[in-house]
Coordinates of C-alpha atoms in Angstrom, one line a residue:
X189 CA 103.1 100.6 49.7
X190 CA 100.7 99.2 47.5
X191 CA 101.1 95.5 45.9
X192 CA 100.0 93.7 43.0
X193 CA 98.8 90.1 43.6
X194 CA 99.7 87.0 42.2
X195 CA 96.8 84.2 42.7
X196 CA 97.6 80.9 42.9
X197 CA 93.8 78.9 42.8
X198 CA 90.2 80.1 42.0
X199 CA 88.4 77.5 44.2
X200 CA 85.9 78.5 46.5
X201 CA 88.8 80.3 49.0
X202 CA 90.5 81.9 45.7
X203 CA 86.8 83.1 44.7
X204 CA 86.4 84.5 47.9
X205 CA 90.1 86.2 48.2
X206 CA 89.5 87.7 44.5
X207 CA 86.2 88.8 45.7
X208 CA 87.8 90.7 48.3
X209 CA 90.7 92.2 46.6
X210 CA 88.4 93.8 43.9
X211 CA 85.8 95.6 46.1
X212 CA 88.6 96.8 48.4
X213 CA 89.0 101.4 47.5
X214 CA 92.7 102.0 49.5
X215 CA 94.7 101.2 46.6
X216 CA 96.7 99.4 48.9
X217 CA 96.1 95.8 47.2
X218 CA 95.4 95.1 43.1
X219 CA 94.4 91.4 42.2
X220 CA 96.4 91.4 38.8
X221 CA 96.7 87.9 38.0
X222 CA 94.7 84.6 38.1
X223 CA 96.5 81.3 37.8
X224 CA 94.0 77.9 37.9
X225 CA 93.7 74.4 35.8
X226 CA 91.5 74.8 32.8
X227 CA 91.2 78.4 33.5
X228 CA 88.9 79.1 31.1
X229 CA 85.7 77.7 33.1
X230 CA 87.1 79.3 36.1
X231 CA 86.7 83.2 34.3
X232 CA 83.9 85.2 36.3
X233 CA 82.5 88.8 35.1
X234 CA 83.1 91.0 38.3
X235 CA 86.9 90.3 37.7
X236 CA 88.1 93.4 36.5
X237 CA 89.7 92.8 32.8
X238 CA 92.8 94.2 33.5
X239 CA 93.7 90.7 35.5
X240 CA 95.5 88.3 33.4
X241 CA 94.0 84.4 33.3
X242 CA 96.4 82.1 32.6
X243 CA 97.3 78.2 33.6
X244 CA 100.8 78.5 33.2
X245 CA 102.7 79.2 36.4
X246 CA 105.3 80.8 34.7
X247 CA 103.2 83.5 34.0
X248 CA 102.2 84.6 37.5
X249 CA 105.7 83.7 39.0
X250 CA 107.5 85.7 36.1
X251 CA 105.0 88.7 35.6
X252 CA 106.5 91.4 38.1
X253 CA 104.1 90.8 41.1
X254 CA 104.6 92.0 44.3
X255 CA 103.5 88.6 46.5
X256 CA 101.6 85.5 45.8
X257 CA 98.7 84.3 47.3
X258 CA 98.4 80.3 47.2
X259 CA 95.3 79.1 48.1
X260 CA 95.4 75.6 45.9
X261 CA 96.3 73.2 48.7
X262 CA 98.6 70.6 48.8
X263 CA 102.0 69.7 48.9
X264 CA 103.3 69.9 45.0
X265 CA 103.4 71.0 43.0
X266 CA 102.8 74.2 45.9
X267 CA 106.4 73.6 47.4
X268 CA 107.8 74.4 44.1
X269 CA 105.9 77.0 43.9
X270 CA 106.4 78.3 47.2
X271 CA 110.5 78.1 46.1
X272 CA 110.2 79.6 43.1
X273 CA 108.6 83.2 44.6
X274 CA 110.5 82.9 47.9
X275 CA 113.7 82.7 46.0
X276 CA 113.3 85.6 43.6
X277 CA 112.3 87.3 46.9
X278 CA 108.5 87.4 46.1
X279 CA 106.6 87.1 49.4
X280 CA 103.6 84.4 49.9
X281 CA 100.5 84.1 51.4
X282 CA 99.4 80.9 52.0
X283 CA 96.6 79.1 53.3
X284 CA 98.0 75.7 52.8
X285 CA 98.2 73.6 55.9
X286 CA 99.5 71.0 54.8
X287 CA 102.2 72.6 53.3
X288 CA 103.2 74.4 56.6
X289 CA 103.2 71.6 58.7
X290 CA 104.7 69.1 56.9
X291 CA 107.4 71.5 55.1
X292 CA 107.1 75.1 56.9
X293 CA 110.3 75.1 58.5
X294 CA 112.5 74.7 55.3
X295 CA 110.4 76.9 53.9
X296 CA 110.2 79.9 56.4
X297 CA 113.8 79.4 56.8
X298 CA 114.0 80.1 53.2
X299 CA 111.9 83.1 53.2
X300 CA 114.2 84.7 56.4
X301 CA 117.5 84.1 53.8
X302 CA 115.6 86.0 51.3
X303 CA 114.5 88.4 53.4
X304 CA 110.8 88.1 52.5
X305 CA 107.6 87.3 53.9
X306 CA 106.1 84.0 54.6
X307 CA 102.6 84.2 56.3
X308 CA 100.1 81.7 56.7
X309 CA 97.3 83.3 59.1
X310 CA 94.7 81.5 56.9
X311 CA 96.3 77.8 57.2
X312 CA 94.3 77.9 60.7
X313 CA 91.2 78.3 62.5
X314 CA 89.9 80.3 59.0
X315 CA 89.2 83.8 60.4
X316 CA 90.6 83.4 63.7
X317 CA 93.5 85.6 64.0
X318 CA 94.9 82.8 65.6
X319 CA 98.6 83.1 64.2
X320 CA 99.5 86.0 64.7
X321 CA 97.8 86.6 68.1
X322 CA 100.2 83.4 69.0
X323 CA 102.8 85.4 67.4
X324 CA 102.5 89.1 68.6
X325 CA 99.7 88.8 70.9
X326 CA 100.9 86.8 73.7
X327 CA 104.4 86.2 72.8
X328 CA 105.5 86.9 75.9
X329 CA 104.3 84.4 77.8
X330 CA 105.9 80.9 78.2
X331 CA 103.4 79.0 76.9
X332 CA 103.3 75.0 77.6
X333 CA 99.7 73.8 75.8
X334 CA 98.0 74.5 72.8
X335 CA 94.6 72.2 72.8
X336 CA 91.1 73.3 71.1
X337 CA 88.9 72.2 68.4
X338 CA 90.3 72.7 64.8
X339 CA 88.4 71.0 62.4
X340 CA 84.7 72.2 61.4
X341 CA 83.9 69.5 59.5
X342 CA 84.3 67.0 62.4
X343 CA 82.8 69.7 64.6
X344 CA 79.2 69.8 62.9
X345 CA 79.2 66.0 62.4
X346 CA 79.4 65.6 66.6
X347 CA 77.1 68.4 67.6
X348 CA 74.3 66.9 65.2
X349 CA 74.8 63.8 66.5
X350 CA 74.4 65.5 70.2
X351 CA 71.7 68.0 69.2
X352 CA 69.5 65.8 66.8
X353 CA 70.6 62.5 67.6
X354 CA 71.9 61.2 64.5
X355 CA 73.4 58.2 63.1
X356 CA 77.2 59.1 62.1
X357 CA 76.7 58.5 58.6
X358 CA 73.2 60.7 58.9
X359 CA 75.4 63.4 60.1
X360 CA 78.3 63.1 57.6
X361 CA 75.5 63.2 54.7
X362 CA 73.8 66.2 55.9
X363 CA 77.4 68.3 56.1
X364 CA 78.1 67.2 52.6
X365 CA 74.9 68.3 51.8
X366 CA 75.3 71.6 53.1
X367 CA 78.9 72.0 52.0
X368 CA 80.5 71.4 55.6
X369 CA 82.2 68.2 54.2
X370 CA 84.0 66.8 51.1
X371 CA 82.4 64.5 49.2
X372 CA 85.9 62.4 50.5
X373 CA 85.9 63.6 54.1
X374 CA 88.6 61.3 55.4
X375 CA 91.3 64.0 55.7
X376 CA 88.8 65.7 58.4
X377 CA 87.2 61.8 60.0
X378 CA 90.6 60.7 60.6
X379 CA 92.2 64.0 62.1
X380 CA 94.6 64.4 59.6
X381 CA 93.3 68.1 58.9
X382 CA 93.4 69.1 62.5
X383 CA 96.7 67.2 63.2
X384 CA 98.0 69.7 60.4
X385 CA 96.6 73.0 62.0
X386 CA 98.2 71.4 65.4
X387 CA 101.5 71.2 64.0
X388 CA 101.4 74.7 63.1
X389 CA 100.5 76.0 66.5
X390 CA 102.9 74.0 67.7
X391 CA 105.9 75.7 65.7
X392 CA 104.2 79.1 66.4
X393 CA 103.1 79.1 69.9
X394 CA 106.0 76.4 71.7
X395 CA 108.8 77.1 69.3
X396 CA 108.2 72.5 68.6
X397 CA 109.2 71.0 64.9
X398 CA 106.4 68.4 65.0
X399 CA 106.1 66.3 61.8
X400 CA 102.8 65.7 61.4
X401 CA 103.4 61.7 60.9
X402 CA 104.9 62.0 65.0
X403 CA 101.5 63.4 66.2
X404 CA 98.6 60.3 67.2
X405 CA 95.5 61.1 65.1
X406 CA 92.0 58.8 65.9
X407 CA 89.1 58.5 63.8
X408 CA 85.5 60.4 64.6
X409 CA 83.9 57.6 62.7
X410 CA 83.6 55.0 65.6
X411 CA 81.2 57.3 67.5
X412 CA 77.9 56.7 67.8
X413 CA 74.7 58.0 68.9
X414 CA 74.7 55.6 72.0
X415 CA 77.8 57.7 73.0
X416 CA 75.8 60.8 73.3
X417 CA 73.2 59.2 75.4
X418 CA 75.8 58.5 77.4
X419 CA 78.2 61.1 77.4
X420 CA 74.9 62.9 79.0
X421 CA 74.9 61.3 81.9
X422 CA 78.6 61.9 82.6
X423 CA 77.7 65.4 82.3
X424 CA 80.4 65.9 79.4
X425 CA 79.7 65.4 75.4
X426 CA 82.1 64.4 72.6
X427 CA 84.3 66.8 71.1
X428 CA 87.5 66.2 68.2
X429 CA 90.2 67.5 70.4
X430 CA 93.6 68.6 69.5
X431 CA 96.0 69.1 71.9
X432 CA 100.0 69.4 72.1
X433 CA 101.9 70.2 75.6
X434 CA 105.0 70.2 77.3
X435 CA 105.5 68.2 80.6
X436 CA 108.2 68.3 82.4
X437 CA 110.3 68.9 78.9
X438 CA 108.5 65.8 77.6
X439 CA 105.7 66.6 74.2
X440 CA 103.0 65.1 74.2
X441 CA 100.0 65.3 71.2
X442 CA 97.1 63.9 70.3
X443 CA 94.1 64.4 67.9
X444 CA 91.0 62.8 68.6
X445 CA 87.6 62.8 69.8
X446 CA 87.6 62.9 73.7
X447 CA 85.1 63.6 76.5
X448 CA 84.7 66.8 77.8
X449 CA 82.5 68.4 80.7
X450 CA 79.9 70.4 79.9
X451 CA 81.7 72.8 81.9
X452 CA 84.1 73.5 79.2
X453 CA 84.4 75.9 76.8
X454 CA 85.2 73.1 73.9
X455 CA 81.7 71.7 74.5
X456 CA 79.8 74.8 73.6
X457 CA 81.6 75.4 70.2
X458 CA 78.7 74.5 67.8
X459 CA 78.5 73.6 64.2
X460 CA 81.5 74.6 62.2
X461 CA 83.1 76.9 64.6
X462 CA 86.8 76.4 66.1
X463 CA 88.0 77.2 69.3
X464 CA 92.1 77.1 70.2
X465 CA 93.0 77.7 74.2
X466 CA 96.5 78.8 74.8
X467 CA 98.0 78.1 78.2
X468 CA 100.6 80.0 79.7
X469 CA 103.1 80.1 82.6
X470 CA 102.1 83.7 83.1
X471 CA 99.1 84.6 81.3
X472 CA 97.4 81.6 81.9
X473 CA 94.7 80.5 79.8
X474 CA 94.0 82.9 76.3
X475 CA 91.1 81.7 74.4
X476 CA 90.9 82.4 70.3
X477 CA 87.3 81.4 69.0
X478 CA 85.0 81.8 65.7
X479 CA 84.2 80.7 62.1
X480 CA 87.0 78.3 61.3
X481 CA 86.3 77.1 57.8
X482 CA 84.2 78.8 55.0
X483 CA 85.6 80.8 51.4
X484 CA 85.2 84.3 53.4
X485 CA 86.4 83.6 56.4
X486 CA 89.8 82.4 55.6
X487 CA 90.1 84.9 52.7
X488 CA 89.7 87.3 55.4
X489 CA 92.9 85.9 56.9
X490 CA 94.6 85.7 53.7
X491 CA 93.7 89.3 53.1
X492 CA 94.4 90.6 56.4
X493 CA 98.0 89.0 55.9
X494 CA 98.1 91.0 52.6
X495 CA 97.7 94.2 54.4
X496 CA 100.4 93.4 57.2
X497 CA 103.1 93.2 54.1
X498 CA 101.8 96.1 52.3
X499 CA 101.6 98.5 55.6
X500 CA 105.0 97.7 56.1
X501 CA 106.3 99.4 53.2
X502 CA 109.0 97.9 52.2
X503 CA 110.7 97.3 55.8
X504 CA 112.1 94.3 56.8
X505 CA 109.8 90.9 57.5
X506 CA 109.1 90.6 61.7
X507 CA 111.3 87.4 62.6
X508 CA 109.4 84.0 63.7
X509 CA 110.7 82.4 67.1
X510 CA 113.2 79.9 66.5
X511 CA 111.9 76.1 66.7
X512 CA 113.5 72.8 67.9
X513 CA 112.6 69.0 67.1
X514 CA 111.6 66.5 70.2
X515 CA 113.5 63.8 70.9
X516 CA 110.2 62.5 70.9
X517 CA 106.8 63.1 71.3
X518 CA 103.6 60.7 73.0
X519 CA 100.3 60.7 73.2
X520 CA 98.6 61.7 76.9
X521 CA 100.6 60.1 79.6
X522 CA 97.7 59.5 81.9
X523 CA 93.9 60.1 81.2
X524 CA 90.4 59.1 82.7
X525 CA 88.8 57.1 80.5
X526 CA 85.3 56.4 78.9
X527 CA 85.0 52.4 77.3
X528 CA 82.0 51.5 75.5
X529 CA 81.6 48.5 74.9
X530 CA 78.4 46.5 72.1
X531 CA 78.0 43.2 73.1
X532 CA 75.7 39.9 73.4
X533 CA 75.0 39.3 76.9
X534 CA 76.0 36.7 78.4
X535 CA 77.3 36.0 82.3
X536 CA 80.8 36.7 83.2
X537 CA 81.2 39.8 81.1
X538 CA 81.7 41.8 83.9
X539 CA 84.1 39.9 85.5
X540 CA 86.2 39.0 82.4
X541 CA 86.9 42.8 82.2
X542 CA 87.8 43.4 85.7
X543 CA 90.2 41.1 86.2
X544 CA 92.3 42.5 82.5
X545 CA 91.3 45.8 84.4
X546 CA 93.0 44.5 87.4
X547 CA 95.8 43.0 85.7
X548 CA 96.9 46.1 83.9
X549 CA 96.7 48.1 87.4
X550 CA 93.7 49.8 86.3
X551 CA 90.7 51.0 88.5
X552 CA 87.1 50.9 87.7
X553 CA 84.9 54.0 88.3
X554 CA 81.3 53.3 87.3
X555 CA 79.8 51.2 84.8
X556 CA 76.5 52.7 83.1
X557 CA 73.8 50.9 81.2
X558 CA 70.8 52.1 79.4
X559 CA 67.9 50.3 79.7
X560 CA 65.6 49.1 76.5
X561 CA 67.9 47.2 74.4
X562 CA 68.1 43.5 73.4
X563 CA 70.5 40.9 75.0
X564 CA 72.1 40.6 71.0
X565 CA 73.4 43.8 71.3
X566 CA 73.3 45.4 74.4
X567 CA 75.7 48.7 74.6
X568 CA 77.1 49.7 78.1
X569 CA 79.4 52.3 79.4
X570 CA 82.4 51.4 82.2
X571 CA 84.6 54.2 83.1
X572 CA 87.9 54.1 84.2
X573 CA 90.3 56.2 86.9
X574 CA 93.0 58.0 85.5
X575 CA 95.6 55.4 84.5
X576 CA 98.5 55.4 82.2
X577 CA 97.6 55.6 78.5
X578 CA 100.2 52.5 77.4
X579 CA 98.3 50.8 80.4
X580 CA 95.2 51.6 79.0
X581 CA 95.9 50.7 75.4
X582 CA 97.0 47.2 76.5
X583 CA 93.5 46.5 78.4
X584 CA 91.3 47.3 75.2
X585 CA 93.5 45.4 73.1
X586 CA 93.0 42.0 74.9
X587 CA 89.2 42.9 75.5
X588 CA 89.0 43.4 71.9
X589 CA 89.7 39.7 71.4
X590 CA 86.7 38.5 73.5
X591 CA 84.2 36.9 71.6
X592 CA 81.1 38.3 72.8
X593 CA 81.4 41.9 70.8
X594 CA 78.9 42.9 68.1
X595 CA 80.6 45.8 66.9
X596 CA 84.5 46.6 68.5
X597 CA 84.7 49.0 71.7
X598 CA 85.5 52.2 71.8
X599 CA 87.9 54.1 74.3
X600 CA 88.1 57.8 74.8
X601 CA 90.4 59.4 77.3
X602 CA 87.9 61.9 79.1
X603 CA 89.6 64.9 79.7
X604 CA 89.4 68.4 82.8

């Protein structure tokens, strides 16, 4: 069934979607409307003259289109546009991760009530078909974990720090210059972008209706080039890892930097690529990998969703699995830890630290110190055996009050 498409947003992703649509020759998809603020400056000559350009949303929502594509981002006014389209019986395809993470359950219920599609493959993993893979490809398994690298900006920064020995600020500036990071990269660096994607994957793969605010998110801004030196000594590296799991009925979820062994698939993800691993009770681990950002990879996911609607020839949309909200969401329960300190050297530092760890029932595994640093700024690392996260948090809070720190302590979980 041929579909007329109304496109909301003509930024990087919107332009890529439009390009894919106008270059198609199979007749299944036709771009008929483009909506954008200040639309006059967005016009391009490669879009057919038959397309209506507008900065009035009603021109699209009431313009007789068969399907809406929303790539503007943000919660409002995008949520209202989704609701109006779905109420009118118009399917919606979106790349809006924050909206689906925050209001996806209500929007999916509205779509189901009206018997239309709400598809969002492009909201997670760019061109990686992970949503469809979880929903259809391994739906026969009982998934217990979803984890991976979900933010290409952070992965680019961390892998450049690792490979080139760059300080954090230099790696960020390079990412911004190359277009891998926004002028304001807060959502990426603080873990909010990856957290929204993780909540979507939890809904699709694990049947969990997680609020993004319930998931612990930690910044990568605290990572220094020193940390990669010590990570290498531990046969590991550092990545921003997103993970949600169901352990004996309890839900654990976290987004943030972690040490991962060099043998892990996560350690081999470089640049702006993404990798997602789904762990199941029967099929064990299934991995999805590819480019998780960029105009064209994301546009491929959008157009793939459009084609899924077109090829159903008006049939009823496939049902989404049921979800439930967990009673509580916690961080990792137990893990080994990496603790990096930068201190003004003085007698008794190790003794003070050992006393605090002992008081919290935490065993020291090793103490590492690279040569060549001054006593005024002396970095070193302590690795800790597996311990409760709550005990480690209390110990680090107490350690942070000691008077010899040059920079705040950095504590990272060490993943298997």
